[in-house]
PDB file of C-alpha atoms in Angstrom:
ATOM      1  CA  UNK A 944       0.000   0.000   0.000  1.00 55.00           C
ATOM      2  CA  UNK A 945       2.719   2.512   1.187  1.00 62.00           C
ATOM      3  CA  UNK A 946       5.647   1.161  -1.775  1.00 70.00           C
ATOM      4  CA  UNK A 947       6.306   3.278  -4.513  1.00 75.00           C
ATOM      5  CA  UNK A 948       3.419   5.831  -3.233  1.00 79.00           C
ATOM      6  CA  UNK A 949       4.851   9.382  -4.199  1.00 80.00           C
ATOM      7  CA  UNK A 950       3.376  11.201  -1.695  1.00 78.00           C
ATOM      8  CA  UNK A 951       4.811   9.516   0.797  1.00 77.00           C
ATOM      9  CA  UNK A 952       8.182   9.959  -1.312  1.00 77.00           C
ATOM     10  CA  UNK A 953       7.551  13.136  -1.316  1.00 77.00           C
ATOM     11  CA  UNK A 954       6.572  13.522   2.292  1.00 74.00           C
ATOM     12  CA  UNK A 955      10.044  11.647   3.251  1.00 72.00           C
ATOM     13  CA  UNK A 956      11.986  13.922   1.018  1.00 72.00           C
ATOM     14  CA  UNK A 957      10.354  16.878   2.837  1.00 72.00           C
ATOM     15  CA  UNK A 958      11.097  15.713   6.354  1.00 70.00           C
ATOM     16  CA  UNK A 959      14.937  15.458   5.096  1.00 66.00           C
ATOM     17  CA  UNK A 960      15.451  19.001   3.234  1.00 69.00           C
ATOM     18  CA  UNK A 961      14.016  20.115   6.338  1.00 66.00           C
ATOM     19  CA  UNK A 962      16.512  19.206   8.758  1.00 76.00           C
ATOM     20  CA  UNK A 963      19.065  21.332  10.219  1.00 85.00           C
ATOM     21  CA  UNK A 964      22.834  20.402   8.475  1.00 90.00           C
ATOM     22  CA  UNK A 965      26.041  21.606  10.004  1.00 92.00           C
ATOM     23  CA  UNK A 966      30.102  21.268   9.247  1.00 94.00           C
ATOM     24  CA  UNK A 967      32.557  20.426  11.297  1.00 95.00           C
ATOM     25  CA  UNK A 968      35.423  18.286  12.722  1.00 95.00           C
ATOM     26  CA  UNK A 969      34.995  15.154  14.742  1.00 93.00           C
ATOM     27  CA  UNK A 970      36.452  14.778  18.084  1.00 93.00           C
ATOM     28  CA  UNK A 971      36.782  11.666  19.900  1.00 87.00           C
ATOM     29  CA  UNK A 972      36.871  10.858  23.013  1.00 85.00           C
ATOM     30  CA  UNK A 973      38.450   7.901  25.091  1.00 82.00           C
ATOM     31  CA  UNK A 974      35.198   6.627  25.380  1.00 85.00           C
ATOM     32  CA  UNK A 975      32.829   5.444  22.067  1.00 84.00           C
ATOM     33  CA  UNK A 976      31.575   8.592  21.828  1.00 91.00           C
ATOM     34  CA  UNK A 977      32.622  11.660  20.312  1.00 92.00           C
ATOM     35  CA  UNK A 978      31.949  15.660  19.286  1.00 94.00           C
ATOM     36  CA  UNK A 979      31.216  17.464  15.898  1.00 95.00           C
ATOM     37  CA  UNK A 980      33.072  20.420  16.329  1.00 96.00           C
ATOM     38  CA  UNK A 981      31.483  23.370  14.428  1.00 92.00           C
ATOM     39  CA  UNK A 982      32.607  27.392  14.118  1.00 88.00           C
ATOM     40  CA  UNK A 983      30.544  28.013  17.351  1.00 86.00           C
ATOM     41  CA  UNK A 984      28.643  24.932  18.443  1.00 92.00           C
ATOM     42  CA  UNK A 985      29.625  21.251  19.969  1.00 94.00           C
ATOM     43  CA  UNK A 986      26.943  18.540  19.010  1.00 94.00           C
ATOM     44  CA  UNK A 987      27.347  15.136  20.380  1.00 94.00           C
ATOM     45  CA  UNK A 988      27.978  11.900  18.286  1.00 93.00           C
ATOM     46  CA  UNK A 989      26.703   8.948  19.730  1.00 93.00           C
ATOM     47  CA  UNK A 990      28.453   5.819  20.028  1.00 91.00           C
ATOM     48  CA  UNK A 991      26.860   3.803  17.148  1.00 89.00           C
ATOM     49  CA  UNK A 992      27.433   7.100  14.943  1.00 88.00           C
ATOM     50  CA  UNK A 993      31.019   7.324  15.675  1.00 88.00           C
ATOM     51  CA  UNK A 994      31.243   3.882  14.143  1.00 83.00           C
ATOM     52  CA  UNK A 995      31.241   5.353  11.249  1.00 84.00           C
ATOM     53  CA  UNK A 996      33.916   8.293  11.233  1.00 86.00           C
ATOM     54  CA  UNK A 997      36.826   9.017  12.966  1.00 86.00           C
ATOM     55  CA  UNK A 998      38.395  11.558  15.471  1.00 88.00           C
ATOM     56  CA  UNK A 999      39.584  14.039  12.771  1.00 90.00           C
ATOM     57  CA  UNK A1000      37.414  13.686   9.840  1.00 90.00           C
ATOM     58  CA  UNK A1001      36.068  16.867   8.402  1.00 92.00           C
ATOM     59  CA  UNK A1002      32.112  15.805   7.920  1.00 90.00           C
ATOM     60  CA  UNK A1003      28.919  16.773   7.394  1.00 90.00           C
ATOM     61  CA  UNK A1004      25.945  16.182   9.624  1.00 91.00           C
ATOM     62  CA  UNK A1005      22.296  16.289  10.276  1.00 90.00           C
ATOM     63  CA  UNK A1006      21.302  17.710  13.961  1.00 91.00           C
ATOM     64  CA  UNK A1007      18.506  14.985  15.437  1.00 89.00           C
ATOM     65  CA  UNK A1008      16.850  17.506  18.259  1.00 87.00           C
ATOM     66  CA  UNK A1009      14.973  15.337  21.402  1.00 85.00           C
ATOM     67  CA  UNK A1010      13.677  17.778  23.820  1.00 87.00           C
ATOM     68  CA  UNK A1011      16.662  20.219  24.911  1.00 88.00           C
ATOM     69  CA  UNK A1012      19.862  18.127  23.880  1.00 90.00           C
ATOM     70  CA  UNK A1013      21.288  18.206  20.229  1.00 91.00           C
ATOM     71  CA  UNK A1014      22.735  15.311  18.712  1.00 93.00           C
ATOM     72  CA  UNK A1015      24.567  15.020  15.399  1.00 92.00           C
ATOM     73  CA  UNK A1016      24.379  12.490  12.621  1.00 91.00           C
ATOM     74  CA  UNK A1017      26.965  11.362  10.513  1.00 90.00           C
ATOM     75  CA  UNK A1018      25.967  12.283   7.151  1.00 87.00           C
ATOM     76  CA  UNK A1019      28.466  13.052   4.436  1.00 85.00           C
ATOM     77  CA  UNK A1020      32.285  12.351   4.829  1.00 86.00           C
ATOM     78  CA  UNK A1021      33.896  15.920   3.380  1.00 87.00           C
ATOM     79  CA  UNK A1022      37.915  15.064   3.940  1.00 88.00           C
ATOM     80  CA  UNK A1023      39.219  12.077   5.987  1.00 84.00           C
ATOM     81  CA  UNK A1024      41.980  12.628   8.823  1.00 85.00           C
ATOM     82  CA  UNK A1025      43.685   9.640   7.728  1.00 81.00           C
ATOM     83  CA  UNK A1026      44.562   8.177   4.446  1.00 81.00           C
ATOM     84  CA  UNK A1027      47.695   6.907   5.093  1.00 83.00           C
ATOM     85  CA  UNK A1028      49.128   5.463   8.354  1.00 83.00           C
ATOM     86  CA  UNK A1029      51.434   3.268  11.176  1.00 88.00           C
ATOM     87  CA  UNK A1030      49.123   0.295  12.510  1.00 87.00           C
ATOM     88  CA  UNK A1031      49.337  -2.526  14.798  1.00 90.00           C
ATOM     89  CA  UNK A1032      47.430  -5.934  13.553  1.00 90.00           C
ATOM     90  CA  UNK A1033      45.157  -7.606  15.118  1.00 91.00           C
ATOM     91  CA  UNK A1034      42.835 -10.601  14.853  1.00 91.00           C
ATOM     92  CA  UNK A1035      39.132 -10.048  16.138  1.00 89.00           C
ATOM     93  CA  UNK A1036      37.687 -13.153  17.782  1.00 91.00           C
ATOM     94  CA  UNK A1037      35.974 -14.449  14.134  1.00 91.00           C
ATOM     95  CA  UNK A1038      39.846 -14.520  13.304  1.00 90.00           C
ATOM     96  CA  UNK A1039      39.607 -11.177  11.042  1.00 88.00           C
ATOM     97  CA  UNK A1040      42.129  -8.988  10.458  1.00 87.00           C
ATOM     98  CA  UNK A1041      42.096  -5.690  12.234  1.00 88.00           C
ATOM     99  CA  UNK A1042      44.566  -2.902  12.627  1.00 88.00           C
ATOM    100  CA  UNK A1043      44.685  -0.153  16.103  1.00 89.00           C
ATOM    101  CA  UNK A1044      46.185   3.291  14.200  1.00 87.00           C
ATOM    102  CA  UNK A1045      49.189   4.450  16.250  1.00 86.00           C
ATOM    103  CA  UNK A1046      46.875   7.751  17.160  1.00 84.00           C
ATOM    104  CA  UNK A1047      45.851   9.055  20.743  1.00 82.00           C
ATOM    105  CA  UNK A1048      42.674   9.728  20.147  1.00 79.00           C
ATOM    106  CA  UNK A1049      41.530   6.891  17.673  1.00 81.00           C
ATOM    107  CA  UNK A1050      41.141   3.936  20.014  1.00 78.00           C
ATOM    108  CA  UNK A1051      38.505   1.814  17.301  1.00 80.00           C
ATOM    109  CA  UNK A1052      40.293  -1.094  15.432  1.00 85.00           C
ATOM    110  CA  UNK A1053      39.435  -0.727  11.579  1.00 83.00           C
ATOM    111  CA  UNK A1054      38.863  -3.666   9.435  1.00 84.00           C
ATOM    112  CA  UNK A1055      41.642  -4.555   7.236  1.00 84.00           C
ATOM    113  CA  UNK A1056      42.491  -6.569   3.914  1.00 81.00           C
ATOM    114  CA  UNK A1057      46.075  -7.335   3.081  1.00 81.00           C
ATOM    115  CA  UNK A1058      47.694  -6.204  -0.114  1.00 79.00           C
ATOM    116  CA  UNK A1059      48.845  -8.609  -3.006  1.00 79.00           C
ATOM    117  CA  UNK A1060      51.855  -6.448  -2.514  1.00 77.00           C
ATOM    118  CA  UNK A1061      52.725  -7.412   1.146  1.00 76.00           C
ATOM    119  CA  UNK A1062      53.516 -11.515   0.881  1.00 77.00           C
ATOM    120  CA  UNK A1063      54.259 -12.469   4.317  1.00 78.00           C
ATOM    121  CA  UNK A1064      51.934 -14.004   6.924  1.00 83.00           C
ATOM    122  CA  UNK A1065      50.896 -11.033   9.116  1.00 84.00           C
ATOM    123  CA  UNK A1066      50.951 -12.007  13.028  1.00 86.00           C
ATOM    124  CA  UNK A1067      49.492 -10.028  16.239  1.00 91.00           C
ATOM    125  CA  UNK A1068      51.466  -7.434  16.983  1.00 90.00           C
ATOM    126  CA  UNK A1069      53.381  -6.872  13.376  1.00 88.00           C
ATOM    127  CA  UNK A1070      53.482  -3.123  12.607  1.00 89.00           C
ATOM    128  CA  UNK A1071      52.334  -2.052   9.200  1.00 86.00           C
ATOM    129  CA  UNK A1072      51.858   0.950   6.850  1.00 85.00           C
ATOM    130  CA  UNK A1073      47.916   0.992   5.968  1.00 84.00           C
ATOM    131  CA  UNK A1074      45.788   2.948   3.195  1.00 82.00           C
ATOM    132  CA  UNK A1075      42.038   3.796   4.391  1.00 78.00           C
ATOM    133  CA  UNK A1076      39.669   2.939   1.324  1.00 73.00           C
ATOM    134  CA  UNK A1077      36.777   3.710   2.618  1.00 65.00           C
ATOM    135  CA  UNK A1078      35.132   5.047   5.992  1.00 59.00           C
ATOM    136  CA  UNK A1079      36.866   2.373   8.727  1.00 52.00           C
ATOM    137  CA  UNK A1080      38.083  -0.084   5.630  1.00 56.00           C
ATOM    138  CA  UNK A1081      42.045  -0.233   5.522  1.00 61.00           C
ATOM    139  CA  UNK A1082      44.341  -1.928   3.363  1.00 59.00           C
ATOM    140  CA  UNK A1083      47.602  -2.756   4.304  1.00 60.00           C
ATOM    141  CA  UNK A1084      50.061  -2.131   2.074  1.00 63.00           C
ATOM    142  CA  UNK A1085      53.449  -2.554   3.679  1.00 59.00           C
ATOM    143  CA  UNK A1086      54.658  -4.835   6.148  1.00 58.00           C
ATOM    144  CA  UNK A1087      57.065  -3.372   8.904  1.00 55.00           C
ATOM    145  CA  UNK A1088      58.592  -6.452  10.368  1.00 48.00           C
ATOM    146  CA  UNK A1089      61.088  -7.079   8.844  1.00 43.00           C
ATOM    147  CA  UNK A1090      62.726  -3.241   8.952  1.00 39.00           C
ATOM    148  CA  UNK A1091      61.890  -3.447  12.832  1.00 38.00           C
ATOM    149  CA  UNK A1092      65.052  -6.782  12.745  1.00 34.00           C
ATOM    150  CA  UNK A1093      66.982  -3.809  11.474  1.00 32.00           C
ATOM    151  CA  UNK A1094      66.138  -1.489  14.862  1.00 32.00           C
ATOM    152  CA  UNK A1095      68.628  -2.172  17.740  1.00 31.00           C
ATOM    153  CA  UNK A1096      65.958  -0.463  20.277  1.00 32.00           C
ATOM    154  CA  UNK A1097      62.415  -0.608  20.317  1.00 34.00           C
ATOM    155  CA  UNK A1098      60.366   1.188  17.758  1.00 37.00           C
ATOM    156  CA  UNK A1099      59.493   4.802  19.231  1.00 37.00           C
ATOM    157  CA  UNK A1100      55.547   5.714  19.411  1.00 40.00           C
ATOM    158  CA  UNK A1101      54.381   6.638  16.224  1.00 40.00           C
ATOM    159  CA  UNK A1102      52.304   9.778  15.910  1.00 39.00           C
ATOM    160  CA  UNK A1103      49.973  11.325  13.156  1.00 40.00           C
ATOM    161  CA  UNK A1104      49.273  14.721  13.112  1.00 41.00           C
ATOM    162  CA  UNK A1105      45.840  16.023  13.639  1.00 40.00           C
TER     163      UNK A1105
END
């Protein structure tokens, strides 16, 4: 009764134009949660939203208003923090591989594939240089285990900017 009915279309299409949009950059926290920073507002991302961007990422967002608090929600990704990056690998519990970016304030693992390119077995724990694809998707393209055999100390905290 309600598929394909245009009003309805139209009626859905209304409710979205009509929602309030801002810009901003997202802060994380050390919790799950995190903060759309705007020019002179803070909105709150919840912890299911911040599944899907990253401390850093220049987005766009729709403000969801329930009674006096303001929440943002992810819409639009307008320029990543990271593209490129130093990793740790790890396996989740299904056995899939994972990597933790070498960042302060991203603390979410990111789903990984491994490059043709890199032909070693990666183990827990290897460092590696990884490409973000896609929102929270990573390739890794280089495998940093064997230039760590070349290290006489322990590799030294690796830090992004941002």
């Amino acid at each position: 009764m309600f598929q394909d009915n245009p009003l309805l279309a139209q009626l859905k299409q209304q409710i979205h134009d009509s929602k309030e949009r801002v810009e901003g950059t997202v802060k994380g926290s050390d919790k799950a949660y995190g903060f759309l920073e705007c020019d002179k507002k803070s909105y709150f991302i919840a912890p299911p939203a911040m599944k899907k961007v990253m401390h850093g990422d220049k987005i766009s967002a729709t403000i969801e208003k329930q009674g006096d608090k303001e929440q943002a929600e992810p819409e639009t990704l307008i320029e990543p923090m990271l593209t490129r990056f130093i990793a740790k690998v790890r396996f989740n519990k299904d056995k899939k591989l994972q990597v933790l970016v070498d960042h302060p304030n991203i603390n979410q693992p990111i789903g990984a594939a491994q490059s043709k390119a890199v032909k070693e077995e990666l183990q827990e724990g290897d460092w590696v240089v990884a490409t973000l694809k896609s929102t929270l998707c990573a390739t890794i393209v280089f495998s940093m285990r064997k230039s760590l055999n070349l290290f006489a100390t322990p590799m030294m905290n690796w830090h992004l900017g941002g």
